[in-house]
Short mmCIF file of C-alpha atoms in Angstrom, two decimals:
data_model
loop_
_atom_site.label_atom_id
_atom_site.label_comp_id
_atom_site.label_asym_id
_atom_site.label_seq_id
_atom_site.Cartn_x
_atom_site.Cartn_y
_atom_site.Cartn_z
CA UNK R 1 -62.51 -145.25 -67.42
CA UNK R 2 -59.11 -145.50 -65.64
CA UNK R 3 -56.25 -144.41 -67.85
CA UNK R 4 -58.57 -142.83 -70.43
CA UNK R 5 -60.09 -139.73 -68.83
CA UNK R 6 -60.03 -137.42 -71.84
CA UNK R 7 -62.49 -139.32 -74.08
CA UNK R 8 -64.94 -139.68 -71.20
CA UNK R 9 -64.76 -135.95 -70.45
CA UNK R 10 -65.26 -135.19 -74.14
CA UNK R 11 -68.33 -137.43 -74.40
CA UNK R 12 -69.89 -135.97 -71.28
CA UNK R 13 -69.30 -132.46 -72.58
CA UNK R 14 -71.12 -133.36 -75.81
CA UNK R 15 -74.04 -135.01 -74.01
CA UNK R 16 -77.62 -133.95 -73.29
CA UNK R 17 -80.14 -135.61 -71.00
CA UNK R 18 -83.86 -135.15 -71.57
CA UNK R 19 -85.54 -136.21 -68.38
CA UNK R 20 -89.12 -136.78 -67.14
CA UNK R 21 -90.59 -137.27 -70.59
CA UNK R 22 -93.26 -139.54 -72.02
CA UNK R 23 -91.83 -141.80 -74.72
CA UNK R 24 -94.59 -143.44 -76.73
CA UNK R 25 -97.07 -144.43 -74.04
CA UNK R 26 -94.53 -144.64 -71.19
CA UNK R 27 -94.16 -141.65 -68.81
CA UNK R 28 -91.23 -141.02 -66.51
CA UNK R 29 -88.58 -141.82 -69.08
CA UNK R 30 -85.24 -140.21 -69.93
CA UNK R 31 -83.24 -140.03 -73.16
CA UNK R 32 -79.45 -139.62 -73.17
CA UNK R 33 -77.88 -138.03 -76.24
CA UNK R 34 -74.17 -138.22 -77.06
CA UNK R 35 -72.53 -136.83 -80.18
CA UNK R 36 -75.84 -135.89 -81.75
CA UNK R 37 -77.33 -139.40 -81.56
CA UNK R 38 -79.44 -141.27 -79.05
CA UNK R 39 -77.20 -143.29 -76.74
CA UNK R 40 -79.61 -144.52 -74.04
CA UNK R 41 -83.34 -144.64 -73.23
CA UNK R 42 -84.73 -145.82 -69.89
CA UNK R 43 -86.37 -144.89 -66.59
CA UNK R 44 -85.55 -141.36 -65.50
CA UNK R 45 -84.18 -142.63 -62.20
CA UNK R 46 -81.53 -144.71 -63.94
CA UNK R 47 -80.32 -142.00 -66.32
CA UNK R 48 -76.57 -141.50 -66.83
CA UNK R 49 -74.93 -138.18 -66.15
CA UNK R 50 -74.73 -135.54 -68.87
CA UNK R 51 -73.29 -132.08 -69.37
CA UNK R 52 -76.72 -130.55 -69.91
CA UNK R 53 -80.23 -131.46 -68.79
CA UNK R 54 -83.51 -130.52 -70.41
CA UNK R 55 -86.48 -131.03 -68.07
CA UNK R 56 -89.45 -132.50 -69.88
CA UNK R 57 -91.92 -132.00 -67.01
CA UNK R 58 -93.96 -134.94 -68.28
CA UNK R 59 -94.23 -133.69 -71.87
CA UNK R 60 -94.47 -136.07 -74.82
CA UNK R 61 -91.13 -136.69 -76.55
CA UNK R 62 -91.09 -137.96 -80.13
CA UNK R 63 -88.71 -137.97 -83.07
CA UNK R 64 -88.80 -134.60 -84.81
CA UNK R 65 -90.80 -134.52 -87.99
CA UNK R 66 -89.15 -134.71 -91.40
CA UNK R 67 -90.83 -132.79 -94.20
CA UNK R 68 -89.69 -134.82 -97.19
CA UNK R 69 -90.62 -132.32 -99.91
CA UNK R 70 -90.26 -128.55 -99.49
CA UNK R 71 -89.42 -125.45 -101.53
CA UNK R 72 -87.99 -123.21 -98.83
CA UNK R 73 -87.75 -119.86 -100.61
CA UNK R 74 -91.19 -120.08 -102.20
CA UNK R 75 -92.63 -121.19 -98.85
CA UNK R 76 -91.07 -118.24 -97.06
CA UNK R 77 -92.32 -115.82 -99.68
CA UNK R 78 -95.83 -117.25 -99.22
CA UNK R 79 -95.53 -116.97 -95.44
CA UNK R 80 -94.56 -113.33 -95.62
CA UNK R 81 -96.13 -112.36 -98.96
CA UNK R 82 -99.12 -113.01 -101.15
CA UNK R 83 -100.80 -116.28 -100.19
CA UNK R 84 -104.01 -116.92 -102.14
CA UNK R 85 -104.94 -120.25 -100.54
CA UNK R 86 -108.57 -120.25 -99.48
CA UNK R 87 -109.78 -117.41 -101.70
CA UNK R 88 -113.36 -118.35 -102.57
CA UNK R 89 -113.80 -116.34 -105.74
CA UNK R 90 -111.98 -114.64 -108.58
CA UNK R 91 -113.01 -111.27 -107.17
CA UNK R 92 -111.56 -112.13 -103.76
CA UNK R 93 -108.26 -113.21 -105.34
CA UNK R 94 -107.96 -110.00 -107.36
CA UNK R 95 -108.79 -107.93 -104.27
CA UNK R 96 -106.01 -109.71 -102.37
CA UNK R 97 -103.55 -108.88 -105.15
CA UNK R 98 -104.54 -105.22 -105.06
CA UNK R 99 -104.26 -105.09 -101.27
CA UNK R 100 -100.83 -106.75 -101.34
CA UNK R 101 -99.58 -104.24 -103.90
CA UNK R 102 -100.71 -101.33 -101.76
CA UNK R 103 -98.77 -102.74 -98.81
CA UNK R 104 -95.62 -103.61 -100.80
CA UNK R 105 -94.86 -100.90 -103.32
CA UNK R 106 -92.26 -101.66 -106.00
CA UNK R 107 -90.69 -104.86 -107.29
CA UNK R 108 -92.05 -108.10 -108.67
CA UNK R 109 -95.23 -109.48 -107.08
CA UNK R 110 -95.03 -113.18 -106.26
CA UNK R 111 -98.03 -115.16 -105.09
CA UNK R 112 -99.25 -118.71 -104.91
CA UNK R 113 -102.21 -120.85 -103.92
CA UNK R 114 -105.14 -119.74 -106.08
CA UNK R 115 -107.56 -122.48 -107.11
CA UNK R 116 -110.45 -121.72 -109.44
CA UNK R 117 -112.20 -125.01 -108.59
CA UNK R 118 -115.57 -123.91 -107.22
CA UNK R 119 -115.16 -120.20 -107.95
CA UNK R 120 -118.58 -118.72 -108.85
CA UNK R 121 -117.12 -116.90 -111.85
CA UNK R 122 -116.35 -120.28 -113.42
CA UNK R 123 -112.82 -119.36 -114.51
CA UNK R 124 -109.34 -118.66 -113.22
CA UNK R 125 -107.22 -115.52 -113.23
CA UNK R 126 -106.11 -113.95 -116.52
CA UNK R 127 -103.50 -111.33 -117.26
CA UNK R 128 -106.28 -108.81 -117.91
CA UNK R 129 -107.37 -109.27 -114.30
CA UNK R 130 -103.82 -108.64 -113.11
CA UNK R 131 -103.06 -105.76 -115.47
CA UNK R 132 -106.15 -103.96 -114.18
CA UNK R 133 -104.64 -103.73 -110.69
CA UNK R 134 -100.91 -104.08 -111.40
CA UNK R 135 -100.33 -101.68 -114.27
CA UNK R 136 -96.70 -101.99 -115.37
CA UNK R 137 -95.63 -104.04 -112.35
CA UNK R 138 -94.55 -107.68 -112.98
CA UNK R 139 -96.87 -110.20 -111.32
CA UNK R 140 -96.47 -114.00 -111.12
CA UNK R 141 -99.26 -115.94 -109.42
CA UNK R 142 -98.82 -119.71 -109.29
CA UNK R 143 -101.90 -121.88 -109.28
CA UNK R 144 -102.18 -124.03 -106.14
CA UNK R 145 -100.40 -127.01 -107.77
CA UNK R 146 -97.48 -124.74 -108.85
CA UNK R 147 -97.49 -126.30 -112.32
CA UNK R 148 -99.25 -123.41 -114.02
CA UNK R 149 -99.53 -119.71 -113.33
CA UNK R 150 -101.12 -116.48 -114.45
CA UNK R 151 -98.80 -113.56 -115.07
CA UNK R 152 -99.15 -109.90 -115.92
CA UNK R 153 -98.09 -108.31 -119.19
CA UNK R 154 -95.09 -106.73 -117.46
CA UNK R 155 -93.87 -110.17 -116.36
CA UNK R 156 -94.25 -111.55 -119.89
CA UNK R 157 -92.02 -108.73 -121.12
CA UNK R 158 -89.22 -110.07 -118.90
CA UNK R 159 -89.11 -113.30 -120.96
CA UNK R 160 -88.29 -112.65 -124.63
CA UNK R 161 -89.70 -115.33 -126.91
CA UNK R 162 -92.08 -116.76 -124.33
CA UNK R 163 -94.98 -116.65 -126.80
CA UNK R 164 -93.21 -119.32 -128.87
CA UNK R 165 -92.85 -121.79 -126.00
CA UNK R 166 -95.20 -124.75 -125.41
CA UNK R 167 -97.90 -123.95 -122.88
CA UNK R 168 -98.10 -120.21 -123.62
CA UNK R 169 -101.55 -118.64 -123.34
CA UNK R 170 -102.23 -115.20 -124.73
CA UNK R 171 -104.49 -114.60 -121.73
CA UNK R 172 -101.44 -114.85 -119.43
CA UNK R 173 -102.20 -118.39 -118.27
CA UNK R 174 -99.04 -120.42 -118.66
CA UNK R 175 -98.23 -124.12 -118.50
CA UNK R 176 -95.35 -126.41 -119.48
CA UNK R 177 -92.19 -124.72 -120.83
CA UNK R 178 -93.74 -121.24 -120.90
CA UNK R 179 -94.56 -121.56 -117.22
CA UNK R 180 -91.06 -122.75 -116.31
CA UNK R 181 -89.53 -119.77 -118.16
CA UNK R 182 -91.85 -117.30 -116.43
CA UNK R 183 -91.17 -118.80 -113.03
CA UNK R 184 -87.42 -118.54 -113.57
CA UNK R 185 -87.78 -114.87 -114.51
CA UNK R 186 -90.07 -114.12 -111.56
CA UNK R 187 -87.90 -115.74 -108.92
CA UNK R 188 -84.76 -114.44 -110.59
CA UNK R 189 -86.02 -110.96 -109.78
CA UNK R 190 -86.00 -111.70 -106.04
CA UNK R 191 -83.12 -109.90 -104.35
CA UNK R 192 -80.59 -111.68 -102.14
CA UNK R 193 -81.95 -109.99 -98.96
CA UNK R 194 -85.52 -110.98 -99.92
CA UNK R 195 -84.40 -114.54 -100.54
CA UNK R 196 -82.60 -114.80 -97.22
CA UNK R 197 -85.56 -113.35 -95.33
CA UNK R 198 -87.87 -115.88 -96.99
CA UNK R 199 -85.60 -118.81 -96.18
CA UNK R 200 -85.23 -117.67 -92.58
CA UNK R 201 -89.03 -117.46 -92.30
CA UNK R 202 -89.33 -121.06 -93.50
CA UNK R 203 -86.73 -122.35 -91.05
CA UNK R 204 -88.36 -120.49 -88.15
CA UNK R 205 -91.74 -121.92 -89.08
CA UNK R 206 -90.26 -125.43 -89.24
CA UNK R 207 -88.86 -125.10 -85.71
CA UNK R 208 -92.23 -123.99 -84.35
CA UNK R 209 -93.85 -127.02 -85.99
CA UNK R 210 -91.40 -129.57 -84.60
CA UNK R 211 -89.77 -130.22 -87.98
CA UNK R 212 -86.11 -131.20 -87.57
CA UNK R 213 -85.29 -131.82 -91.24
CA UNK R 214 -86.40 -130.40 -94.57
CA UNK R 215 -85.79 -132.07 -97.92
CA UNK R 216 -85.29 -129.13 -100.29
CA UNK R 217 -86.43 -129.98 -103.83
CA UNK R 218 -84.41 -127.62 -105.99
CA UNK R 219 -83.68 -127.58 -109.69
CA UNK R 220 -83.07 -125.30 -112.65
CA UNK R 221 -86.82 -125.02 -113.32
CA UNK R 222 -87.75 -124.49 -109.68
CA UNK R 223 -85.36 -122.23 -107.84
CA UNK R 224 -81.83 -122.27 -109.27
CA UNK R 225 -78.37 -123.20 -108.06
CA UNK R 226 -77.76 -119.85 -106.34
CA UNK R 227 -80.94 -120.24 -104.32
CA UNK R 228 -80.00 -123.76 -103.21
CA UNK R 229 -76.44 -122.78 -102.38
CA UNK R 230 -77.64 -119.85 -100.27
CA UNK R 231 -80.15 -122.03 -98.42
CA UNK R 232 -77.57 -124.68 -97.56
CA UNK R 233 -75.17 -121.98 -96.37
CA UNK R 234 -77.89 -120.43 -94.21
CA UNK R 235 -78.80 -123.78 -92.68
CA UNK R 236 -75.11 -124.41 -92.00
CA UNK R 237 -74.91 -121.28 -89.87
CA UNK R 238 -77.25 -122.97 -87.36
CA UNK R 239 -78.84 -123.58 -85.04
CA UNK R 240 -81.93 -124.76 -86.84
CA UNK R 241 -83.45 -127.57 -88.85
CA UNK R 242 -81.28 -129.68 -91.12
CA UNK R 243 -81.68 -128.96 -94.84
CA UNK R 244 -80.99 -131.89 -97.16
CA UNK R 245 -80.75 -130.73 -100.75
CA UNK R 246 -81.85 -132.37 -103.99
CA UNK R 247 -81.18 -131.11 -107.51
CA UNK R 248 -83.66 -132.03 -110.25
CA UNK R 249 -81.72 -132.05 -113.50
CA UNK R 250 -80.93 -134.91 -115.89
CA UNK R 251 -77.40 -136.28 -115.91
CA UNK R 252 -77.14 -135.68 -119.67
CA UNK R 253 -77.57 -131.98 -118.93
CA UNK R 254 -74.89 -131.95 -116.24
CA UNK R 255 -77.26 -132.61 -113.35
CA UNK R 256 -74.78 -134.65 -111.31
CA UNK R 257 -72.12 -131.94 -111.24
CA UNK R 258 -73.92 -129.78 -108.68
CA UNK R 259 -74.91 -132.86 -106.66
CA UNK R 260 -71.23 -133.72 -106.25
CA UNK R 261 -70.09 -130.13 -105.72
CA UNK R 262 -72.58 -129.40 -102.94
CA UNK R 263 -72.66 -132.98 -101.59
CA UNK R 264 -76.41 -133.13 -101.99
CA UNK R 265 -78.67 -135.92 -100.82
CA UNK R 266 -79.65 -136.85 -104.35
CA UNK R 267 -80.09 -136.04 -108.03
CA UNK R 268 -83.77 -135.60 -108.48
CA UNK R 269 -86.67 -134.55 -106.38
CA UNK R 270 -88.49 -132.16 -108.67
CA UNK R 271 -87.09 -133.62 -111.87
CA UNK R 272 -90.37 -133.04 -113.65
CA UNK R 273 -91.36 -136.14 -115.62
CA UNK R 274 -94.86 -134.67 -115.88
CA UNK R 275 -96.93 -131.83 -114.42
CA UNK R 276 -99.96 -131.79 -112.11
CA UNK R 277 -103.56 -132.94 -112.23
CA UNK R 278 -104.99 -129.51 -111.48
CA UNK R 279 -103.25 -128.02 -114.52
CA UNK R 280 -104.08 -130.99 -116.79
CA UNK R 281 -100.34 -131.59 -117.24
CA UNK R 282 -99.87 -134.81 -115.26
CA UNK R 283 -99.30 -137.61 -117.80
CA UNK R 284 -102.19 -140.09 -117.81
CA UNK R 285 -102.72 -143.43 -119.50
CA UNK R 286 -106.12 -142.22 -120.76
CA UNK R 287 -107.52 -138.69 -121.23
CA UNK R 288 -108.82 -136.38 -118.54
CA UNK R 289 -112.54 -136.67 -117.91
CA UNK R 290 -113.08 -132.91 -118.08
CA UNK R 291 -110.63 -132.41 -120.94
CA UNK R 292 -110.92 -135.46 -123.24
CA UNK R 293 -108.68 -133.69 -125.75
CA UNK R 294 -105.61 -134.24 -123.54
CA UNK R 295 -103.96 -136.88 -121.40
CA UNK R 296 -101.19 -134.56 -120.24
CA UNK R 297 -97.67 -135.12 -121.47
CA UNK R 298 -94.44 -136.91 -120.60
CA UNK R 299 -91.60 -134.41 -120.54
CA UNK R 300 -88.66 -136.71 -121.31
CA UNK R 301 -87.85 -139.61 -123.55
CA UNK R 302 -87.54 -142.85 -121.60
CA UNK R 303 -83.96 -143.22 -122.84
CA UNK R 304 -83.01 -140.01 -121.02
CA UNK R 305 -84.46 -141.33 -117.78
CA UNK R 306 -82.62 -144.63 -118.23
CA UNK R 307 -79.36 -142.73 -118.69
CA UNK R 308 -80.07 -140.69 -115.56
CA UNK R 309 -80.82 -143.75 -113.42
CA UNK R 310 -77.78 -145.53 -114.84
CA UNK R 311 -75.43 -142.61 -114.16
CA UNK R 312 -76.78 -142.16 -110.62
CA UNK R 313 -76.59 -145.87 -109.85
CA UNK R 314 -73.03 -146.19 -111.10
CA UNK R 315 -72.07 -143.18 -108.97
CA UNK R 316 -73.94 -144.45 -105.91
CA UNK R 317 -76.18 -141.36 -105.99
CA UNK R 318 -79.88 -141.43 -105.23
CA UNK R 319 -82.08 -140.47 -108.20
CA UNK R 320 -85.50 -138.93 -107.76
CA UNK R 321 -88.40 -138.08 -110.04
CA UNK R 322 -91.53 -135.96 -109.90
CA UNK R 323 -94.24 -138.24 -111.31
CA UNK R 324 -97.95 -137.82 -110.63
CA UNK R 325 -99.95 -139.40 -113.47
CA UNK R 326 -100.02 -143.15 -114.02
CA UNK R 327 -98.22 -142.83 -117.36
CA UNK R 328 -95.37 -140.88 -115.76
CA UNK R 329 -95.05 -143.29 -112.83
CA UNK R 330 -94.95 -146.24 -115.23
CA UNK R 331 -92.32 -144.55 -117.41
CA UNK R 332 -90.01 -143.95 -114.45
CA UNK R 333 -90.38 -147.53 -113.21
CA UNK R 334 -89.68 -148.79 -116.73
CA UNK R 335 -86.47 -146.73 -116.75
CA UNK R 336 -85.42 -148.09 -113.35
CA UNK R 337 -86.25 -151.60 -114.54
CA UNK R 338 -83.98 -151.18 -117.57
CA UNK R 339 -81.09 -150.32 -115.24
CA UNK R 340 -81.94 -153.27 -112.99
CA UNK R 341 -81.63 -155.54 -116.02
CA UNK R 342 -78.27 -153.97 -116.88
CA UNK R 343 -76.58 -153.43 -113.48
CA UNK R 344 -78.53 -155.76 -111.22
CA UNK R 345 -81.17 -155.24 -108.56
CA UNK R 346 -78.63 -154.97 -105.72
CA UNK R 347 -76.93 -151.94 -107.28
CA UNK R 348 -80.27 -150.20 -107.75
CA UNK R 349 -81.52 -151.06 -104.26
CA UNK R 350 -78.36 -149.63 -102.74
CA UNK R 351 -79.21 -146.19 -104.16
CA UNK R 352 -82.77 -146.19 -102.79
CA UNK R 353 -84.15 -144.09 -105.64
CA UNK R 354 -87.31 -142.16 -104.84
CA UNK R 355 -90.52 -141.08 -106.55
CA UNK R 356 -92.19 -137.81 -105.59
CA UNK R 357 -96.00 -137.67 -105.30
CA UNK R 358 -96.89 -141.03 -106.99
CA UNK R 359 -100.56 -140.05 -106.93
CA UNK R 360 -101.73 -142.59 -109.52
CA UNK R 361 -100.42 -146.14 -109.23
CA UNK R 362 -101.10 -148.66 -111.99
CA UNK R 363 -100.89 -152.47 -111.88
CA UNK R 364 -97.56 -153.91 -110.76
CA UNK R 365 -96.08 -150.56 -109.69
CA UNK R 366 -96.05 -151.30 -105.94
CA UNK R 367 -94.38 -154.68 -106.46
CA UNK R 368 -91.59 -153.16 -108.54
CA UNK R 369 -91.05 -150.34 -106.06
CA UNK R 370 -90.72 -152.82 -103.20
CA UNK R 371 -88.44 -155.14 -105.16
CA UNK R 372 -86.07 -152.30 -106.04
CA UNK R 373 -86.37 -150.43 -102.68
CA UNK R 374 -87.83 -147.32 -104.32
CA UNK R 375 -89.19 -144.83 -101.75
CA UNK R 376 -92.55 -143.10 -102.25
CA UNK R 377 -92.39 -139.47 -101.13
CA UNK R 378 -96.08 -138.57 -100.73
CA UNK R 379 -98.21 -135.64 -99.59
CA UNK R 380 -101.37 -136.62 -97.63
CA UNK R 381 -102.64 -133.03 -97.69
CA UNK R 382 -103.22 -133.45 -101.43
CA UNK R 383 -105.92 -136.03 -100.73
CA UNK R 384 -107.38 -133.89 -97.95
CA UNK R 385 -107.60 -130.90 -100.30
CA UNK R 386 -108.63 -132.54 -103.57
CA UNK R 387 -109.71 -136.15 -102.93
CA UNK R 388 -113.10 -137.78 -102.53
CA UNK R 389 -116.04 -137.95 -104.90
CA UNK R 390 -116.58 -134.20 -105.22
CA UNK R 391 -113.06 -132.76 -105.23
CA UNK R 392 -110.67 -131.67 -107.93
CA UNK R 393 -109.48 -135.24 -108.57
CA UNK R 394 -113.05 -136.33 -109.37
CA UNK R 395 -113.54 -133.33 -111.63
CA UNK R 396 -110.34 -134.02 -113.56
CA UNK R 397 -110.39 -137.84 -113.56
CA UNK R 398 -113.92 -138.99 -112.84
CA UNK R 399 -114.93 -140.59 -109.55
CA UNK R 400 -113.45 -144.03 -110.26
CA UNK R 401 -109.91 -142.89 -110.94
CA UNK R 402 -110.14 -140.17 -108.29
CA UNK R 403 -110.88 -142.63 -105.50
CA UNK R 404 -107.83 -144.67 -106.50
CA UNK R 405 -105.44 -141.71 -106.09
CA UNK R 406 -102.82 -141.68 -103.34
CA UNK R 407 -103.21 -145.35 -102.34
CA UNK R 408 -101.14 -145.11 -99.18
CA UNK R 409 -102.40 -148.30 -97.56
CA UNK R 410 -101.80 -150.36 -100.70
CA UNK R 411 -98.23 -149.07 -100.97
CA UNK R 412 -97.42 -149.83 -97.33
CA UNK R 413 -99.09 -153.24 -97.48
CA UNK R 414 -96.94 -154.03 -100.53
CA UNK R 415 -93.80 -153.19 -98.53
CA UNK R 416 -93.05 -149.77 -100.05
CA UNK R 417 -91.54 -147.25 -97.61
CA UNK R 418 -93.38 -143.92 -97.46
CA UNK R 419 -91.90 -140.54 -96.52
CA UNK R 420 -94.46 -137.82 -95.83
CA UNK R 421 -94.03 -134.23 -96.95
CA UNK R 422 -96.00 -131.08 -97.68
CA UNK R 423 -94.66 -129.85 -101.04
CA UNK R 424 -94.88 -126.41 -99.39
CA UNK R 425 -95.99 -123.92 -100.54
CA UNK R 426 -98.41 -126.13 -102.53
CA UNK R 427 -99.85 -127.13 -99.15
CA UNK R 428 -98.60 -125.59 -95.89
CA UNK R 429 -96.00 -127.22 -93.71
CA UNK R 430 -98.27 -128.96 -91.20
CA UNK R 431 -96.80 -132.26 -90.03
CA UNK R 432 -99.52 -133.24 -87.56
CA UNK R 433 -102.11 -132.35 -90.18
CA UNK R 434 -100.27 -134.52 -92.71
CA UNK R 435 -100.22 -137.48 -90.33
CA UNK R 436 -103.93 -137.16 -89.61
CA UNK R 437 -104.75 -136.72 -93.32
CA UNK R 438 -102.83 -139.91 -94.11
CA UNK R 439 -105.02 -141.75 -91.59
CA UNK R 440 -108.34 -140.10 -92.53
CA UNK R 441 -108.00 -140.68 -96.27
CA UNK R 442 -111.04 -139.60 -98.29
CA UNK R 443 -111.14 -143.05 -99.90
CA UNK R 444 -112.16 -145.73 -97.40
CA UNK R 445 -109.44 -148.33 -97.02
CA UNK R 446 -106.68 -146.15 -98.48
CA UNK R 447 -105.55 -144.52 -95.24
CA UNK R 448 -102.68 -145.55 -93.01
CA UNK R 449 -102.78 -146.92 -89.49
CA UNK R 450 -101.97 -144.07 -87.06
CA UNK R 451 -98.53 -145.29 -85.99
CA UNK R 452 -97.62 -146.13 -89.60
CA UNK R 453 -98.50 -142.56 -90.58
CA UNK R 454 -96.41 -141.10 -87.75
CA UNK R 455 -93.50 -143.36 -88.67
CA UNK R 456 -93.71 -142.22 -92.30
CA UNK R 457 -93.58 -138.58 -91.15
CA UNK R 458 -90.48 -139.18 -89.01
CA UNK R 459 -88.41 -142.30 -89.64
CA UNK R 460 -89.63 -142.47 -93.27
CA UNK R 461 -87.84 -139.24 -94.06
CA UNK R 462 -84.55 -140.59 -92.67
CA UNK R 463 -84.94 -143.82 -94.61
CA UNK R 464 -85.52 -141.74 -97.73
CA UNK R 465 -82.12 -140.04 -97.38
CA UNK R 466 -80.37 -143.36 -96.72
CA UNK R 467 -79.38 -142.81 -93.10
CA UNK R 468 -78.58 -146.38 -92.13
CA UNK R 469 -78.27 -145.49 -88.45
CA UNK R 470 -81.85 -144.29 -88.16
CA UNK R 471 -82.90 -147.55 -86.54
CA UNK R 472 -86.50 -146.50 -86.00
CA UNK R 473 -88.56 -144.27 -83.73
CA UNK R 474 -86.27 -143.20 -80.90
CA UNK R 475 -83.95 -146.13 -81.56
CA UNK R 476 -80.45 -146.31 -80.11
CA UNK R 477 -78.09 -144.79 -82.67
CA UNK R 478 -80.83 -142.75 -84.34
CA UNK R 479 -80.18 -139.04 -84.95
CA UNK R 480 -81.11 -137.00 -81.91
CA UNK R 481 -83.64 -134.87 -83.78
CA UNK R 482 -86.39 -134.73 -81.18
CA UNK R 483 -89.50 -132.73 -80.36
CA UNK R 484 -91.09 -132.05 -76.99
CA UNK R 485 -94.85 -131.47 -77.26
CA UNK R 486 -97.01 -129.40 -74.94
CA UNK R 487 -99.36 -132.21 -73.96
CA UNK R 488 -99.56 -134.61 -71.07
CA UNK R 489 -101.06 -137.26 -73.34
CA UNK R 490 -99.29 -140.23 -74.88
CA UNK R 491 -98.52 -140.55 -78.58
CA UNK R 492 -101.37 -143.00 -79.06
CA UNK R 493 -103.77 -140.51 -77.44
CA UNK R 494 -102.55 -137.67 -79.65
CA UNK R 495 -103.04 -139.81 -82.73
CA UNK R 496 -106.42 -141.15 -81.65
CA UNK R 497 -107.80 -137.68 -80.89
CA UNK R 498 -106.27 -136.09 -84.02
CA UNK R 499 -104.59 -133.57 -81.71
CA UNK R 500 -102.12 -130.95 -82.90
CA UNK R 501 -100.01 -130.17 -79.81
CA UNK R 502 -97.67 -127.21 -79.91
CA UNK R 503 -93.94 -127.87 -80.08
CA UNK R 504 -92.44 -126.84 -76.75
CA UNK R 505 -88.84 -127.58 -77.69
CA UNK R 506 -87.03 -128.84 -80.78
CA UNK R 507 -83.69 -130.64 -80.58
CA UNK R 508 -81.60 -131.05 -83.74
CA UNK R 509 -78.47 -133.22 -83.64
CA UNK R 510 -78.60 -133.05 -79.85
CA UNK R 511 -78.82 -129.25 -79.72
CA UNK R 512 -81.94 -127.46 -78.44
CA UNK R 513 -83.30 -124.94 -80.97
CA UNK R 514 -85.87 -122.18 -80.54
CA UNK R 515 -87.72 -120.28 -83.25
CA UNK R 516 -85.89 -117.11 -82.22
CA UNK R 517 -82.51 -118.81 -82.70
CA UNK R 518 -83.28 -120.48 -86.03
CA UNK R 519 -81.54 -119.10 -89.08
#
């Protein structure tokens, strides 16, 4: 532009052109990125000039995935440590623990992923099983849902008074407050170098999977402030995926202080209003089918949740809640409704509060979520792992309630925005797998349409963190978080064939990132 050369030079220097790519179902396209956002999309032959060019060679270009619910340190420890997913028996799980200990002498043993459902021994791990192979070494092994765990005697000795806490089992099987205390002690024993190595492993894995953003669900009962601070600092070193942090602590306990200090995305995430179905700790409206003596438990008084929503809404901060059972989901919506009555629906909608998991949805829930613009952060891999008429849901709830779990289609049809995540390490980071699981729901009629599922795994995550410029899939002004896939097929073909193409290149904020570079 005559008379204004410097801004033009600056914009060109900040620009990237991805050329000869397939966008949606249209080959031969180009995407121009300026200042970390998409500035132009059109035929490759009409592309504007840019400082850098990335040749697509016909590859499929899509928005990068957003994993809307992750625990980075625990995921990295599972990637590089003791992962018990898929063990088919108690004996196999114990053998894996013994093998891991031989390979990693010294220090606390952390593991996750065991699931006694279907084990021929008919029971889960106990501390006697662990003591037999661990001796005086502390061991913490989270059940697959990460809401209960079995620990060794040496780990129990790290938590004075744990036997007096709710959920303590003399056999080393812990739930509720006893489990939270044990988890804090176990992860508190992880050294700073171990923690950094685990977080780096998670970020590298995300790059390889085409994940441009992770929503880190931290909290005092999950990982701790030091862990979250270190992760955000690591992500800030770049290049690598974005990390958007959440802190799950009630405002009455000072939960908003860290949100403001670290400029987090929200006050919530894993703010545990209940537990999990697998551990019989999700709060239900009627008892469990296989444990009629319990319906789980709500962890907070409704008044505390109302105060949290009120404080967040007045501060313009997004609140979030872990709620799985129908009683917990209803309690959270009742709390939000109380604040709507007090401050007005517009104030609540502006904060775009979010619910994590939302596996059981009672009457009227979807309508209230839509009316108040409450986002559902959901995990399709849960249904793939535990849904249907013969899975864990059916065992815990009976077939009728099990088939009503994770009603993705009903939520979308009601106008509720979904953001897909993994809850890693509960289920692995696997974005294509999550998209396909959302489509191929185990309950007929509950799955999403393919493009709706892909949108929920990409744009849904941006909507969930209130990025108003994320105009939609590859929209002008959207963040230039992009993935190039090693396939010559279109997006509709990938979705139709349930393909899982490898990520050839990840771009975050307009900058190409490789797994080797990620920190």
